[in-house]
Each structure stands twice: as C-alpha cells, then as structure tokens.
Coordinates of C-alpha atoms and ligand atoms in Angstrom, one line a residue:
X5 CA 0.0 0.0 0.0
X6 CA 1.3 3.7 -1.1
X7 CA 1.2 6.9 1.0
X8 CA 0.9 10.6 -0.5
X9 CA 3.8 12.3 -0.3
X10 CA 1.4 14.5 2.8
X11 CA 1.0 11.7 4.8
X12 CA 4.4 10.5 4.6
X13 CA 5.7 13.5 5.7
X14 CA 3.5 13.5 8.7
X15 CA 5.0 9.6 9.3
X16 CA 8.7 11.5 8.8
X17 CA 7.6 14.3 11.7
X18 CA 6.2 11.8 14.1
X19 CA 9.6 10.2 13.8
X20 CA 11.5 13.4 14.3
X21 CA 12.0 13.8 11.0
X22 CA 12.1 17.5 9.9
X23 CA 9.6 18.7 6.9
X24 CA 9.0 22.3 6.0
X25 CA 5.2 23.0 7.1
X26 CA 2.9 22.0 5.3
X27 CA -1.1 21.7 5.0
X28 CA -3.5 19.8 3.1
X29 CA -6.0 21.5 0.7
X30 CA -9.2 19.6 -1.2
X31 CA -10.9 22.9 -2.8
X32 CA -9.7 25.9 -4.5
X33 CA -11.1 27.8 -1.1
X34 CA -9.4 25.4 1.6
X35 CA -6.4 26.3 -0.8
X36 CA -6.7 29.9 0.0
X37 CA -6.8 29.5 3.5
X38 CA -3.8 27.3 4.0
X39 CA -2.0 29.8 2.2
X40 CA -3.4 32.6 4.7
X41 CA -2.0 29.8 7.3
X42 CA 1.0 29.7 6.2
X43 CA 1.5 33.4 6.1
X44 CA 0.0 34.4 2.7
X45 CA 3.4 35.0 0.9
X46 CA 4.8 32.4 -1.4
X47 CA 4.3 29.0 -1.1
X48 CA 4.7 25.3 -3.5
X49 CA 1.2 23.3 -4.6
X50 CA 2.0 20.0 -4.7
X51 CA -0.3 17.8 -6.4
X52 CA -1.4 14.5 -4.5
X53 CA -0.9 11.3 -6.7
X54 CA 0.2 7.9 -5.9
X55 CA 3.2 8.7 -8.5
X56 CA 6.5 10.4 -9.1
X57 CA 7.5 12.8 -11.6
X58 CA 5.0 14.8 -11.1
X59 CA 7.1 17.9 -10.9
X60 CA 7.9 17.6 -14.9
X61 CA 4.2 16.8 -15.2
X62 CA 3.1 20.2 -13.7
X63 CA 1.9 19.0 -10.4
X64 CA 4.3 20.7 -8.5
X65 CA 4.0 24.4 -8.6
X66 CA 6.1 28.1 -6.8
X67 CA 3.5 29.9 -6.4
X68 CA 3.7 33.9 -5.3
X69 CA 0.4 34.5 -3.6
X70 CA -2.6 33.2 -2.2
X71 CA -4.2 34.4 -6.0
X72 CA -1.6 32.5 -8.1
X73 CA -2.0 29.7 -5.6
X74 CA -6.4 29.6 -6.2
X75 CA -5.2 29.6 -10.3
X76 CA -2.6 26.4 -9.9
X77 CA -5.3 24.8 -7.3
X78 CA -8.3 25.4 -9.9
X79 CA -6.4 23.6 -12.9
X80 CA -5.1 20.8 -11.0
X81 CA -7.8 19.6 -8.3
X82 CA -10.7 17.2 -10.2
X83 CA -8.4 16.5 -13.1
X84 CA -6.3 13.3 -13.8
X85 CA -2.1 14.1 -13.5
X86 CA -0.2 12.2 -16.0
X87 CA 3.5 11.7 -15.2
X88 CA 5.8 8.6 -17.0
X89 CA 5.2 6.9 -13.8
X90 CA 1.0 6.7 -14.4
X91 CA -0.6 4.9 -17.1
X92 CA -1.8 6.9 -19.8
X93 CA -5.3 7.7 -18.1
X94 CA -2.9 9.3 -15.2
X95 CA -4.6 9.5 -11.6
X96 CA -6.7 11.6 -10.2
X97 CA -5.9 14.7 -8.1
X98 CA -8.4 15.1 -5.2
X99 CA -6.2 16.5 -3.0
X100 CA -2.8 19.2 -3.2
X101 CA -0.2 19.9 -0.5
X102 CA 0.2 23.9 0.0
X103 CA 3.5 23.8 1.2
X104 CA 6.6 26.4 2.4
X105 CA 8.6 27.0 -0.3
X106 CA 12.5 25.8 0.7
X107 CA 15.3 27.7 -0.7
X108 CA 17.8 24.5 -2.2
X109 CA 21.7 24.0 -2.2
X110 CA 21.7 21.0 -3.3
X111 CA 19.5 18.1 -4.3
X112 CA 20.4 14.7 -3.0
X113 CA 19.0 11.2 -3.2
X114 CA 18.4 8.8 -0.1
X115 CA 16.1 5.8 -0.1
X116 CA 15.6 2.7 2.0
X117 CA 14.3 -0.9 1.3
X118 CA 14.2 -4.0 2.0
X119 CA 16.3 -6.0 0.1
X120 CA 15.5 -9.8 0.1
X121 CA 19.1 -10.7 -1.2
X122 CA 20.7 -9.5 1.9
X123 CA 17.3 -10.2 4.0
X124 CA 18.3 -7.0 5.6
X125 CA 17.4 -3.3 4.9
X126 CA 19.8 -1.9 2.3
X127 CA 19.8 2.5 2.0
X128 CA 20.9 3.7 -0.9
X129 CA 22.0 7.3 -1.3
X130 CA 23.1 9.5 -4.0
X131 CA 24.8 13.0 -4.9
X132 CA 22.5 14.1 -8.1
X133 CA 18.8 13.6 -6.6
X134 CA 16.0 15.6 -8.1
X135 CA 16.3 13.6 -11.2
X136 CA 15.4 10.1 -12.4
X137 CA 17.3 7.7 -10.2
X138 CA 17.1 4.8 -12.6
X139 CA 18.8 7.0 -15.2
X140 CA 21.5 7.7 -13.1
X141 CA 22.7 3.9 -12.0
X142 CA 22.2 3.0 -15.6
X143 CA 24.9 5.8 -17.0
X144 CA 26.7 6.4 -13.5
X145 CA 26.5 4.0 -11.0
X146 CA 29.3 4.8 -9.3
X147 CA 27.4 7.8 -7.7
X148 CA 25.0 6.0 -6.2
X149 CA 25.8 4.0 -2.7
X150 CA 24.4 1.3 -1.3
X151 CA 24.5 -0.1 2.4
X152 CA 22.7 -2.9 4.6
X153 CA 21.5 -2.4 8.0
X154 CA 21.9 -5.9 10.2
X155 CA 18.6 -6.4 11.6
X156 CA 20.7 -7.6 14.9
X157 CA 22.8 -4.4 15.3
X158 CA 20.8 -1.5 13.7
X159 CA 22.1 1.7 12.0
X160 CA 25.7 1.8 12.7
X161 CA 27.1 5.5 13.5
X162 CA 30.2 4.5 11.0
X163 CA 27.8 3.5 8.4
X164 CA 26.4 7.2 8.6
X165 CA 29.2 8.7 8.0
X166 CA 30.4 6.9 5.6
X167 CA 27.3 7.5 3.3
X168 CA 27.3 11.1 4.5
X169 CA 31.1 11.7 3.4
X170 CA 30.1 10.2 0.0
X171 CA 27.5 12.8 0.0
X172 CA 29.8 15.8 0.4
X173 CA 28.1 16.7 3.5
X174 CA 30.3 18.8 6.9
X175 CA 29.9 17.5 10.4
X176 CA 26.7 19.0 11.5
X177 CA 24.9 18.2 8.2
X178 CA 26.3 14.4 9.1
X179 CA 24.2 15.0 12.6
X180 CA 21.5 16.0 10.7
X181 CA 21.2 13.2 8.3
X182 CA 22.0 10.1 10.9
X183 CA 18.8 11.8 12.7
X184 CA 17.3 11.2 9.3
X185 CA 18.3 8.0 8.9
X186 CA 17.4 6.8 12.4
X187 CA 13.9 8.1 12.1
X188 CA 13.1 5.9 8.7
X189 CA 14.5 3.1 10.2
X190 CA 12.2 3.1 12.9
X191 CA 9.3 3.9 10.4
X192 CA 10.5 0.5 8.9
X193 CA 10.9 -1.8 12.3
X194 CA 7.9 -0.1 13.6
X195 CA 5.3 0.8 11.2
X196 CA 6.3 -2.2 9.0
X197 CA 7.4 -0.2 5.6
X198 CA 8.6 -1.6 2.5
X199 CA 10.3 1.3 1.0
X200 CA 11.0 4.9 1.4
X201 CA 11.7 7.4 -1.1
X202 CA 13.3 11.2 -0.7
X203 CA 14.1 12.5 -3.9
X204 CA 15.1 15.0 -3.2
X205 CA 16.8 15.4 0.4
X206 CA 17.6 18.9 -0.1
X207 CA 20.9 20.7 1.3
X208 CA 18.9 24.2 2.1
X209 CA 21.0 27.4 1.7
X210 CA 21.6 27.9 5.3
X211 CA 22.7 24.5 5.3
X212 CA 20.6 22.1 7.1
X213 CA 18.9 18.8 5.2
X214 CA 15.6 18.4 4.5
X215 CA 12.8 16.3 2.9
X216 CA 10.9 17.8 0.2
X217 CA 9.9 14.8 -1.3
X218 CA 8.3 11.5 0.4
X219 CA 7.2 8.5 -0.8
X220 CA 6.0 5.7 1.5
X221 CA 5.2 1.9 0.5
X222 CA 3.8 0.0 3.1
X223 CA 3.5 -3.8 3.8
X224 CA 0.5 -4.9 2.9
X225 CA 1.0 -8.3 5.3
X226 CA 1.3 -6.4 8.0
X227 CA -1.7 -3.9 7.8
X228 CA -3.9 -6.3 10.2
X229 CA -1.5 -4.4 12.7
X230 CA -1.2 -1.3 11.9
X231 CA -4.3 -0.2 11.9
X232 CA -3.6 3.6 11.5
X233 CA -1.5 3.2 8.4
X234 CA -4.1 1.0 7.0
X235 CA -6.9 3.8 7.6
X236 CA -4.8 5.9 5.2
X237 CA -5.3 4.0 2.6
X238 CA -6.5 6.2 -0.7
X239 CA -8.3 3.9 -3.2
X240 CA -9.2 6.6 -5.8
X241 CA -5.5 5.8 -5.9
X242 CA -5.6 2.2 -7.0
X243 CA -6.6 0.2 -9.9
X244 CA -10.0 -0.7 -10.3
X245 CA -9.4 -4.5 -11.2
X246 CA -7.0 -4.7 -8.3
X247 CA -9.1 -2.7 -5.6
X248 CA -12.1 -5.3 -6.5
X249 CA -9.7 -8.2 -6.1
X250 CA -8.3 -7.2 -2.6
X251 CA -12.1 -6.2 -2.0
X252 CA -12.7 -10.4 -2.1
X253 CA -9.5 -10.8 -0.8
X254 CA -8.5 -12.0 -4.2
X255 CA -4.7 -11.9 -5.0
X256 CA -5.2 -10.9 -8.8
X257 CA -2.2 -8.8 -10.6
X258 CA -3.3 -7.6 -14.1
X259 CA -0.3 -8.7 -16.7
X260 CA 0.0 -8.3 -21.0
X261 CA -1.0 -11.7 -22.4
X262 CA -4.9 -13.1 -23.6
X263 CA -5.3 -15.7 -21.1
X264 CA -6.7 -15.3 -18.1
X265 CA -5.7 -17.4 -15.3
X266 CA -8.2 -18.7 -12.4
X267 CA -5.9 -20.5 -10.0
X268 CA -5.9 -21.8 -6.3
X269 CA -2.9 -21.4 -4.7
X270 CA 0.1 -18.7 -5.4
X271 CA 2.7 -21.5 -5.9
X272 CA 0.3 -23.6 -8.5
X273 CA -0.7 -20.2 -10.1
X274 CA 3.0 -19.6 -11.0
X275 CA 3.2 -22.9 -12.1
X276 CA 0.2 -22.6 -15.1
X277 CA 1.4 -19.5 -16.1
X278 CA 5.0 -21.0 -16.5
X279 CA 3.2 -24.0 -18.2
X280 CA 1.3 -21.1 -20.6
X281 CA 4.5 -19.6 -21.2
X282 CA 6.5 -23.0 -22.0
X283 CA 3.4 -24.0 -24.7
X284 CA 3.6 -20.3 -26.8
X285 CA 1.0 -18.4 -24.8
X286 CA 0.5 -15.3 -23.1
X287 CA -1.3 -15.0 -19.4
X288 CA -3.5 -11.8 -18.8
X289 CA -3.4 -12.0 -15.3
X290 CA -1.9 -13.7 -12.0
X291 CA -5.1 -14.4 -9.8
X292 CA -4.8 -16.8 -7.1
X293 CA -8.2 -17.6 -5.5
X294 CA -7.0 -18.7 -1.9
X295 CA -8.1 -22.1 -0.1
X296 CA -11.3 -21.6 1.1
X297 CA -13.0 -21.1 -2.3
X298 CA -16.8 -20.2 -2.4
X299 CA -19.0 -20.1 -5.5
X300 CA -19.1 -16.3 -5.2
X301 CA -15.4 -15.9 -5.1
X302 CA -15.4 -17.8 -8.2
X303 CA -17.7 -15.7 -9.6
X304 CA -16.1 -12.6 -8.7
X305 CA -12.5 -13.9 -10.0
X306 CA -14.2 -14.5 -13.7
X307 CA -15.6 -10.6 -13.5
X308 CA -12.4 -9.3 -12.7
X309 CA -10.4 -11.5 -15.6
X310 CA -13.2 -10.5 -18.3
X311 CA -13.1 -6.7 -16.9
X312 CA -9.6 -6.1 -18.5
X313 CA -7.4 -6.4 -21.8
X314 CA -8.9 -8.8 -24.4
X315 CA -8.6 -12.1 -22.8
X316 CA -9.5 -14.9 -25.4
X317 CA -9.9 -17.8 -23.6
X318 CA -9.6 -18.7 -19.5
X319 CA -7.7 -21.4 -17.6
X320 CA -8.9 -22.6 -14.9
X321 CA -6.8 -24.6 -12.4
X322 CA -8.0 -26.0 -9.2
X323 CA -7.1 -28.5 -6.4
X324 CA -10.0 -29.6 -4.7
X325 CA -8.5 -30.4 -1.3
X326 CA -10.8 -28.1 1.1
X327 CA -13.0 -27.6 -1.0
X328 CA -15.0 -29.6 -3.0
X329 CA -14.2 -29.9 -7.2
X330 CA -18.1 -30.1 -7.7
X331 CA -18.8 -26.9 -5.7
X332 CA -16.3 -25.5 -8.2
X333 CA -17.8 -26.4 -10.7
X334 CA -21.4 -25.2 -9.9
X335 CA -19.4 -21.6 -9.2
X336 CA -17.8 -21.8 -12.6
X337 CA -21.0 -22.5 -14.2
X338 CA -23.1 -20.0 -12.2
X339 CA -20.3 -17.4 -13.7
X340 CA -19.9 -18.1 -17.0
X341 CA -24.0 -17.5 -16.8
X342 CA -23.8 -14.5 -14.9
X343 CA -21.0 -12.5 -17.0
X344 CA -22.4 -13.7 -19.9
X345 CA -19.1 -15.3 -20.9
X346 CA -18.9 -15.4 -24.8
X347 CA -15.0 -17.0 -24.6
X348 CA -14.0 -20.4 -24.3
X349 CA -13.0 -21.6 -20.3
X350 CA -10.9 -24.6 -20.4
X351 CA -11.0 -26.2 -16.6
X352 CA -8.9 -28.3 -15.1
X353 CA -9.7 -29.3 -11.6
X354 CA -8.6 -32.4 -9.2
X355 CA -9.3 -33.3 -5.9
X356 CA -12.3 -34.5 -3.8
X357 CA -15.4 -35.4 -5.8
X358 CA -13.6 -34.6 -9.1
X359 CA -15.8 -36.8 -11.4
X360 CA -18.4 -34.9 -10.5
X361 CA -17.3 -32.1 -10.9
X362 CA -15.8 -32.5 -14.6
X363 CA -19.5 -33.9 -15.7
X364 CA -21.2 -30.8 -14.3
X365 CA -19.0 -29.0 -16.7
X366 CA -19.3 -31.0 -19.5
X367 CA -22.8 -30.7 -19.1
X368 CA -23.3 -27.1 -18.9
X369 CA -24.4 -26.5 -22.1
X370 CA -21.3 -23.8 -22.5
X371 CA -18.4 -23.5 -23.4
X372 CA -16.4 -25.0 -20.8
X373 CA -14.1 -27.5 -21.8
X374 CA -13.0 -30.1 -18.9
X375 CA -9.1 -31.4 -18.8
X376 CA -8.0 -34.0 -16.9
X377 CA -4.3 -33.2 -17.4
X378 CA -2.4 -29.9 -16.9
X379 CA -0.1 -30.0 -20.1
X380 CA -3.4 -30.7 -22.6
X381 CA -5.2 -27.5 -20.0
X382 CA -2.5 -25.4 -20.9
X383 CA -1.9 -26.3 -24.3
X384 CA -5.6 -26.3 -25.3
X385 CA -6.2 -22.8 -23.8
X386 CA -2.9 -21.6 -26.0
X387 CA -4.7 -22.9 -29.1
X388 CA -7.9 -21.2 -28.2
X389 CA -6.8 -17.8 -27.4
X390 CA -4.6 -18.1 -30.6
X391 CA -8.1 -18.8 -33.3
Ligands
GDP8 P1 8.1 14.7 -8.0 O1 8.4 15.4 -9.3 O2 6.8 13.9 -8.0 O3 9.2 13.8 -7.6 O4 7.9 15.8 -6.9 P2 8.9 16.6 -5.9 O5 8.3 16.8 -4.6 O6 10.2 15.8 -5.9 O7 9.2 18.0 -6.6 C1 9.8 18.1 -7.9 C2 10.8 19.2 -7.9 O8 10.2 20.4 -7.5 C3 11.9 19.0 -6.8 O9 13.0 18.2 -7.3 C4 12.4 20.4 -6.6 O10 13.4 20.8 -7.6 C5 11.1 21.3 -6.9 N1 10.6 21.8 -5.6 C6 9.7 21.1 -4.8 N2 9.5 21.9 -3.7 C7 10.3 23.0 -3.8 C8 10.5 24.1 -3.0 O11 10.0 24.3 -1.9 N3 11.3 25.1 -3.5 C9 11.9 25.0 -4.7 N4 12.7 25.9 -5.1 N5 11.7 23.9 -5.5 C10 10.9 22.9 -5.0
MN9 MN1 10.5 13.7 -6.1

C-alpha cells in the first residue's frame, strides 16, 4: 500500500524527521486559506498522486500569492495528472499539498528498502537527486551508494558517516542526516514499511537537510497491525481491477497476455502461467483464488479477468483439497451465466469429488471444456486464445 507524499511527511515528523510546514488543501477555497495559514506569501502546490515525476508533469507548482496559488489549485484539483510513472489515463488529483517554499543548495538522493538478497534493509543514497534515479545507476552507477542495516545491530554510527562523506556533506549536516536515517528506520521496524523514497533530500542554503519529497510503501501483510497506516489507505489511488480483487481478498495482478488465469494457490498459479509460457501463450493476469474457495469468489475472480485487456480464452486450475471440485464447478458454471461469458474456459480441476465435478462442466451446455491433465489445459487454452 502507497502513502501521498502529505501523509508521509507526517510519518517523517512523528519520527523526528524534519519537513518544512505543510497543509493539506481539497478545494480551490481550503487552498486559499492554508495559504493565509501559512503566512500568505509564497508557497509550492503540490499535487497528491500515488506517483513520481510529477514535478515535470506540472503538479508541482512556486507559487507567489494566495491568487496564483487559487489559479494552480483550480487547474489541477478534479483532473487526472499524467507523469511517465501513471498509465496513460494518469490518476486523479483530489487533494494538493500547500506547502513552504525551501530555498535549495543541493538536491540529493536517499532511499531505504528491504532487500531480500541481503534479507536486511539496504539505503541507498546519491549526490544528483532531483532527477530520475534509474537513469542515473544506468549511466553512473558509481554515484549512487548502497548499504545494509543488520537487523541484529541496527544503524551503525560508521555506516552514517560513511554514506554522509560520499554525499559531500560537513559534520553537523552528518548529525543532521543520521537523525534522518534513524527516524526511517524506525518507520520500517515499527510501522512495517517496504520502502521509502526522498528524492530530493535537499541541502537548504543555510545548510541544514531536509525532505521535500516523500514516498512511502507499506507492507500490505502487515496492515492487520497497523491499523492507523491501513486507515490511510486512498483507493481513488488504485486500480479498479486490483481494488475489486483485494475487496474479495483476491490476490489478482493484471499482466500483457490473452489468457486469463483462475488459480488456487500462489505456488500452483506460477506454475500454469509457467506452463502457458512453455506452450507459446501469453497469461493476462496472476489471480490466485485462496483455499477456502466459495462459489461467489469464483464468480467474482471471472468478473475481474473478463473486466480487462482482451482475454481470449480462460484457464482454470484447481485442487479440490478443502474444497470440493463439484462446488467449483457449480461456481464456474453460475459465472460463466452471470458474466455472460462469450470466450471459451478450459477447466482443469482435481481433488475430492472430481468426477463430479468434470461432468457438471461437460454438461453445462457452455463453453467450458473439462481437462483432466495440466499440459493438454495449458496447451488447449494456447490454441484457443490463438483462433
Ligand atoms: P516529484 O516530481 O513527484 O518527484 O515531486 P517533488 O516533490 O520531488 O518535486 C519536484 C521538484 O520540484 C523538486 O525536485 C524540486 O526541484 C522542486 N521543488 C519542490 N518543492 C520545492 C520548494 O519548496 N522550493 C523549490 N525551489 N523547489 C521545489
Ligand atoms: Mn521527487
């Protein structure tokens, strides 16, 4: 789950963390007054997107006055921001950040991850923030730094200053940034985040750091306990197939091919799409339906495979070992009937009362064709999305 940059900065302030002030604005009036707030002089109107790049994309704005602040408000609230980092329909701004402008030195880069290679937290810091960081560790990777944080002993005062020399900053600025430092890591250990991004940590003029950026990806597994993160959740953010699917506490990841997959279990899902992959096809989607499948989920997985891309045939795959392979079958039938499903569903299932299952299928009357083996599944759905 993604933060805006607002609420992230709020996460960075609770953790000691200094941010220039800031206020949230949702109309071109609220906009106004925040700028009154914030002393009515010049401020920066920051749209709210779940995306980067949004300076280039005019949603970040210097404004001079509470006037030029109301103009940049009025074009940007209600409309959808398109950066490279959106799709093409871009997202929508319901929300901008009215913000005290910062007078900038110097832009750096600093983020923080967790990096599954190292099962450790890695930071990675660079000299030229403010621009595209993958651009700038694909032509000069030698100005970007990397370093891991042992879960046992923490953030180490050497580590620090290490990254900080690299950086070019004095002593105090060092302070400054292993205060920085400190604060995400606790955001990580104790708000369970995934990744952290400040591009750019700015040197100011009178030489302290700061955040002016902040972006903030949370660990969806470990929302059941953090309930206050979780309540921050934006879903005007999200895509619609993806919001329905964790709606029904679907796992479903939209991908590029035409054949949609209808799986139980995240290991056996990986495996058909392999298997679609191996025989010359393309899958539309990663969707694993869970253990505990009802009718209903069924139904909702086929609505959210047929609600994107032009997917020409479906593959169902399903071990019946908790549940039952003719309840399945009834579900995938009740579906196909109430989406209306004009493509071709080729089902696989095994497990407890399998036989029936595979004869309530055949005998649908639609197009559902029954596989007993996974190869011919696969293979037969290639064909089918190929015609
Ligand atoms: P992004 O484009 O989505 O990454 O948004 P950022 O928050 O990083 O803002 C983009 C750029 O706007 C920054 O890299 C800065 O150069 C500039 N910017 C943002 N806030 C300020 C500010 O307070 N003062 C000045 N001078 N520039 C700012
Ligand atoms: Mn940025």
């Amino acid at each position: 789950m993604n933060l805006h940059e607002y609420q992230a900065k709020a996460l960075f302030k609770r953790f000691d963390i200094p941010v220039p002030g800031g206020l949230l604005a949702s109309s071109v009036d609220e906009v106004r007054a925040r700028v009154a707030e914030l002393g009515g002089g010049k401020t920066v109107i920051k749209a709210q997107v779940h995306a980067g790049a949004r300076g280039k994309a005019g949603g970040v704005k210097l404004v001079n006055d509470a006037d030029e602040a109301a103009a940049v408000a009025e074009a940007l609230l209600g409309t959808q921001l398109v950066t490279i980092q959106t799709g093409p329909e871009g997202l929508p701004v319901n929300s901008v950040y009215v913000e005290e402008p910062s007078a900038i030195a110097r832009e750096l880069y600093l983020s923080m991850l967790v990096d599954r290679g190292h099962e450790c937290v890695a930071i990675m810091v660079s000299p030229d923030g403010g621009m595209d960081i993958e651009k700038v560790a694909e032509e000069t990777p030698e100005r970007i730094r990397t370093m891991y944080i042992h879960p046992a002993a923490g953030l180490q005062g050497y580590q620090v200053r290490e990254l900080g020399f690299f950086l070019g900053l004095s002593g105090a600025q060092i302070k400054e940034f292993g205060k920085i430092l400190a604060g995400l890591y606790r955001i990580f250990t104790d708000c369970d985040a995934s990744l952290v991004e400040i591009n750019p940590l700015i040197v100011t003029e009178d030489d302290h750091l700061l955040p002016l950026d902040g972006k903030l990806n949370m660990d969806d597994n470990a929302l059941f306990r953090q309930p206050d993160i979780a309540a921050q959740r934006d879903e005007s953010q999200e895509e619609e197939a993806e919001r329905i699917a964790s709606k029904h506490d679907l796992n479903y990841v939209t991908l590029e091919g035409n054949i949609g997959c209808m799986v139980n279990g995240a290991g056996l899902a990986m495996a058909t799409m392999d298997l679609v992959k191996l025989h010359g096809g393309k899958p539309a989607n990663f969707l694993d339906v869970g253990g505990g499948t009802t009718k209903e989920r069924v139904a909702e997985a086929f609505k959210l495979i047929t609600s994107t891309g032009d997917v020409k045939a479906i593959l169902v795959n399903i071990f019946g070992g908790i549940v039952r392979c003719d309840l399945i079958a009834e579900g995938i039938i009740a579906a196909v009937e109430e989406v209306g499903l004009k493509i071709p569903v080729v089902a696989r299932l095994e497990g407890t009362n399998v036989e029936r299952g595979r004869e309530l299928l055949a005998n649908s009357g639609y197009n559902i064709i029954p596989a007993t083996d996974l190869t011919m599944a696969a293979q037969t759905a290639v064909k089918l999305a190929a015609a």
